[in-house]
Short mmCIF file of C-alpha atoms in Angstrom, two decimals:
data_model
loop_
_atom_site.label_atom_id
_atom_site.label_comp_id
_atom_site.label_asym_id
_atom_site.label_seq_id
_atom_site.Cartn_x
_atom_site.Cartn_y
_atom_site.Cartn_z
CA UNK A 200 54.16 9.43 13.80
CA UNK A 201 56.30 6.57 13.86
CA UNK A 202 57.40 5.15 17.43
CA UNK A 203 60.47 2.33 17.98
CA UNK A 204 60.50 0.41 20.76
CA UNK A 205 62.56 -2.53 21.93
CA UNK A 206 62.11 -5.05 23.99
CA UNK A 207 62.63 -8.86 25.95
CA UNK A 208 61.53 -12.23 25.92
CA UNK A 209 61.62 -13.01 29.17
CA UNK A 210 58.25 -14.18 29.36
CA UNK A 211 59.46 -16.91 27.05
CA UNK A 212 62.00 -18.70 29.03
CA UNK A 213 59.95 -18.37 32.35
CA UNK A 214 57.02 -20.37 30.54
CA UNK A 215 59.57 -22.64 28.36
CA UNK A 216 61.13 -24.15 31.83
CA UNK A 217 57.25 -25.56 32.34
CA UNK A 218 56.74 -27.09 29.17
CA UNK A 219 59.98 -28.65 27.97
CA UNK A 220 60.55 -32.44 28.14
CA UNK A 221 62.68 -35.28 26.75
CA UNK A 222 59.87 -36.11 24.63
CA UNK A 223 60.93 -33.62 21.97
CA UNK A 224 64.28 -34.89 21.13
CA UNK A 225 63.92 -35.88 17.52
CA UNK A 226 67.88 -37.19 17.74
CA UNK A 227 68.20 -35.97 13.95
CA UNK A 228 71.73 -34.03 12.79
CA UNK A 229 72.41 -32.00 10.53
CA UNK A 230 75.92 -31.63 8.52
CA UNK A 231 75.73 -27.62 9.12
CA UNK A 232 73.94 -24.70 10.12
CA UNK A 233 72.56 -23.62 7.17
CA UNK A 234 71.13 -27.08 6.65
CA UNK A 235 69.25 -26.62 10.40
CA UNK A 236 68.34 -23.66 9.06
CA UNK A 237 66.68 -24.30 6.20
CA UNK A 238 64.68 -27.53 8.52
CA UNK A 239 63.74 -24.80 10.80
CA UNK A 240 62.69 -22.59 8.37
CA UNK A 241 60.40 -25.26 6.54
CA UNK A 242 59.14 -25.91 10.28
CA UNK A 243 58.29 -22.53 11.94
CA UNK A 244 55.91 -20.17 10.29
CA UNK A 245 57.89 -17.08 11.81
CA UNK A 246 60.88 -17.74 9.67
CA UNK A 247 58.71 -17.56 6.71
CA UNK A 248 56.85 -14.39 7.19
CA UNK A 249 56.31 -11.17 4.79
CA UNK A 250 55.02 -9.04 7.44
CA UNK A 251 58.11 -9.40 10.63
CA UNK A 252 61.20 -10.80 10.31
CA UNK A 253 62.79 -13.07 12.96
CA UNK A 254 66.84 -13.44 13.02
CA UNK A 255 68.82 -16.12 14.41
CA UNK A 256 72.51 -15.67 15.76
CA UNK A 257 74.88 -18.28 13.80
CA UNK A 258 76.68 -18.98 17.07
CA UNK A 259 72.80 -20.08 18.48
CA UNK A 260 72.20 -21.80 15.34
CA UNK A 261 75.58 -24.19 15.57
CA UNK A 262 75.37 -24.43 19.87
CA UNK A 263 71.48 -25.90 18.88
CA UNK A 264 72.83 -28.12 16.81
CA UNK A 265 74.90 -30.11 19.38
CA UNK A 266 72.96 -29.48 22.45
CA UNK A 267 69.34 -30.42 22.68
CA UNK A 268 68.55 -28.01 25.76
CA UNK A 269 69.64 -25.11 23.56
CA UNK A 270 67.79 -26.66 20.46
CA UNK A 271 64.74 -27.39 22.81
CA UNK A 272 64.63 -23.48 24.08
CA UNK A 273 65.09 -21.91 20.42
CA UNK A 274 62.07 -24.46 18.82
CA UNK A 275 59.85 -23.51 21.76
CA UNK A 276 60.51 -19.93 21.13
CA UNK A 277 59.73 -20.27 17.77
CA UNK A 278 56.92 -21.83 18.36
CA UNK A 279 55.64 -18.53 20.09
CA UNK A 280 56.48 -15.55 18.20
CA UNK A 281 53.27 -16.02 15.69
CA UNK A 282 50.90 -15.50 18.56
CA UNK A 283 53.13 -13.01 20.06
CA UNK A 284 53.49 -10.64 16.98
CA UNK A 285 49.29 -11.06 16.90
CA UNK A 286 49.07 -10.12 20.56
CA UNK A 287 50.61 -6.90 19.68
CA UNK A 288 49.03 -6.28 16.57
CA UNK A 289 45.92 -5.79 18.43
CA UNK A 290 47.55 -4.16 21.59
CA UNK A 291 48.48 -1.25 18.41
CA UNK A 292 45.33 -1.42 16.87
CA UNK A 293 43.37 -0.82 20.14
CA UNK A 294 45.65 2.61 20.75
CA UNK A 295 44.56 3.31 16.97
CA UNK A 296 47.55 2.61 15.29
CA UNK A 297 48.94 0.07 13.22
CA UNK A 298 52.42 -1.90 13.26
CA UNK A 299 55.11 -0.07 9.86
CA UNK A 300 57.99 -3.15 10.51
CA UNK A 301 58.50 -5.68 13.24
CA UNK A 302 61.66 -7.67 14.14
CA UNK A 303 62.93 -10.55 16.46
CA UNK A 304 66.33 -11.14 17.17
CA UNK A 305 67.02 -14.57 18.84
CA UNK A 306 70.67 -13.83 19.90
CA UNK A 307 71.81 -16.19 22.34
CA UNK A 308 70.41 -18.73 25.02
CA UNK A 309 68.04 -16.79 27.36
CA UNK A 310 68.81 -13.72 25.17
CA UNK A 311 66.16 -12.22 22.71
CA UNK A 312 65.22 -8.52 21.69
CA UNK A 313 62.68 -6.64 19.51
CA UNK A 314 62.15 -3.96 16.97
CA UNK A 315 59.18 -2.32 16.03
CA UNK A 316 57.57 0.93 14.19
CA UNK A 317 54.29 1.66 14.74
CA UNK A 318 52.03 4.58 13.25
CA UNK A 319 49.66 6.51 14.52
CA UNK A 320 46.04 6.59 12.03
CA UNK A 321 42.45 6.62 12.18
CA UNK A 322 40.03 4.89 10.16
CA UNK A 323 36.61 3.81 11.05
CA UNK A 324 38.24 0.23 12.29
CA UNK A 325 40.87 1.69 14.45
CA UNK A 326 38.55 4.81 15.59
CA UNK A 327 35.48 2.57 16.85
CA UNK A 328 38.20 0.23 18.90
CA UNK A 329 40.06 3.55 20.60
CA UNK A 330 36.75 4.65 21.34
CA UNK A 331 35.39 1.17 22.72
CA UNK A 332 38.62 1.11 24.96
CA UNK A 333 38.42 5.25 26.38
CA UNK A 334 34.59 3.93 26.79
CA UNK A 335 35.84 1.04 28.97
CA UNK A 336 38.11 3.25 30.87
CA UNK A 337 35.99 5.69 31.47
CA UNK A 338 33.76 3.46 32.93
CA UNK A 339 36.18 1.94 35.10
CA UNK A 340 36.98 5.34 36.41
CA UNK A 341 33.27 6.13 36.82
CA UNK A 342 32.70 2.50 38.99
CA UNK A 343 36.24 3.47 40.94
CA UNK A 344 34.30 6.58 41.87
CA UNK A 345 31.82 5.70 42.92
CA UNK A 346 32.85 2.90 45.01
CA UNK A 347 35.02 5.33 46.78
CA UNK A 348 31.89 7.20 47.56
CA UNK A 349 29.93 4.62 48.80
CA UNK A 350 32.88 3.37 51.05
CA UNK A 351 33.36 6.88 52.42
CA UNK A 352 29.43 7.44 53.27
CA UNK A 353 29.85 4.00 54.84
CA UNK A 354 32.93 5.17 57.14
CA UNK A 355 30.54 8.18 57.67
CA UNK A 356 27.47 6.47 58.76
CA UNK A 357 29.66 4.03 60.74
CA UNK A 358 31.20 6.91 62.42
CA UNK A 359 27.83 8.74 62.94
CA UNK A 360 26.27 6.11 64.49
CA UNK A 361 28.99 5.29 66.75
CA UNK A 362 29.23 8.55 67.88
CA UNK A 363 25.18 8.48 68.92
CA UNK A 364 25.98 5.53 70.75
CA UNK A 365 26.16 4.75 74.36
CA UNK A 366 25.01 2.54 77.67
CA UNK A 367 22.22 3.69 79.69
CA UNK A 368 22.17 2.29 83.58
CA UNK A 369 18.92 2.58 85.32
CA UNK A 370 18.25 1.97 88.74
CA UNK A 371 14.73 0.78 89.82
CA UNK A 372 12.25 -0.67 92.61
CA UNK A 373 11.29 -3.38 89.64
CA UNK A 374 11.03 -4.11 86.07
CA UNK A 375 7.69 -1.90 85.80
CA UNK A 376 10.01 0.60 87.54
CA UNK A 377 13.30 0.36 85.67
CA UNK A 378 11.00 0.28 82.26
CA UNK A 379 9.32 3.55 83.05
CA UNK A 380 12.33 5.13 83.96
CA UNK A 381 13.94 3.63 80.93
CA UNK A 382 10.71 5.16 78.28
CA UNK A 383 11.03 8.55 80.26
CA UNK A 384 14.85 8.91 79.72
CA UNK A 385 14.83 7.69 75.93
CA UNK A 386 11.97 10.23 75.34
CA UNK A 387 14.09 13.49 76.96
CA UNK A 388 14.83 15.99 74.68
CA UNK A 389 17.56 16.81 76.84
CA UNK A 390 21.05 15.07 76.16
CA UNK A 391 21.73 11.72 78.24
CA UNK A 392 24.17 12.19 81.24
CA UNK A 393 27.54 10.14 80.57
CA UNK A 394 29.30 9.02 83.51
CA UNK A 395 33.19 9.28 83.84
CA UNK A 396 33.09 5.60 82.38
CA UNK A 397 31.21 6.26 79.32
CA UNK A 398 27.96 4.82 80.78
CA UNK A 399 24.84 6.96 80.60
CA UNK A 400 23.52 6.88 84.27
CA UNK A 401 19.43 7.54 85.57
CA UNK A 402 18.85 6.97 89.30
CA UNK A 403 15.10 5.86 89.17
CA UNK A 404 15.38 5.50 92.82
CA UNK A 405 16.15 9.23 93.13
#
């Protein structure tokens, strides 16, 4: 089953604002775009790949050629899309499949897009690596579980012992008194008496 999708390089010009500097101006020129071109092409390993093809708008190619921010922006991009089209390589491979064509299309400033076909297969590479992943899942569900359990039968015991809490007041001659009183009341079988304020009251002097 082959699947398209298409997408943005966004990620590229967010990053590409912290990196550039007046450092990389080379100040060469070129007599015309197909001569930049060709430079780039001898430069960047993406223009020179078998397996993806990357596509530069003509209009880019000629604005890069007189403005260094532009020229700046397309070389860093450039720059990328190796690492990028390896990233997703083994994004596919992990869901067991495996990348048919891939394409880049720089089309403006701030303005790229992408094309790719995967396939679904399974071979003992691909297999072990789906399964390694639904393994890893799994056991991230498993470890969500069961910290959800444990939270809940701490909200339970939290509630259960709050519940079988409460004050006792004990009135008494002295402290032998009041701790007599206090032994005999703890040791009732009955339940403790709760006043109207929520404090347990025994009248040792009664």
């Amino acid at each position: 089953m082959a699947v398209t999708g298409i997408g943005t390089y966004a990620s590229y010009t967010n990053s590409y604002g912290n990196t550039q500097n007046a450092g990389n101006k080379t100040g060469r020129t070129y007599k015309n775009a197909h001569e930049y071109k060709n430079y780039l092409t001898q430069k960047y390993e993406c223009l020179r790949s078998r397996d993806y093809s990357v596509n530069i708008n003509s209009s880019l190619l000629s604005k890069a050629m007189g403005d260094e921010k532009t020229k700046q922006w397309l070389e860093y991009n450039l720059s990328l899309i190796p690492k990028t089209i390896e990233q997703s390589r083994a994004y596919v491979a992990a869901r067991g499949a495996k990348i048919l064509s891939y394409s880049i299309t720089i089309n403006g400033y701030d303005s790229m897009s992408s094309v790719m076909c995967t396939q679904d297969e399974v071979d003992p590479g691909t297999e072990k690596a789906r399964k390694e992943l639904e393994e890893r899942l799994e056991k991230r569900k498993a470890e969500k579980k069961e910290t959800e359990e444990r939270l809940e039968k701490q909200r339970a015991e939290k509630q259960e012992q709050e519940e079988r809490q409460y004050n006792l007041k004990i009135d008494g001659k002295d402290v032998d008194d009041l701790t007599g009183k206090m032994v005999e009341l703890l040791g009732t079988s009955t339940s403790i008496g709760v006043t109207e304020n929520g404090v347990s009251a025994f009248d040792a002097l009664a």
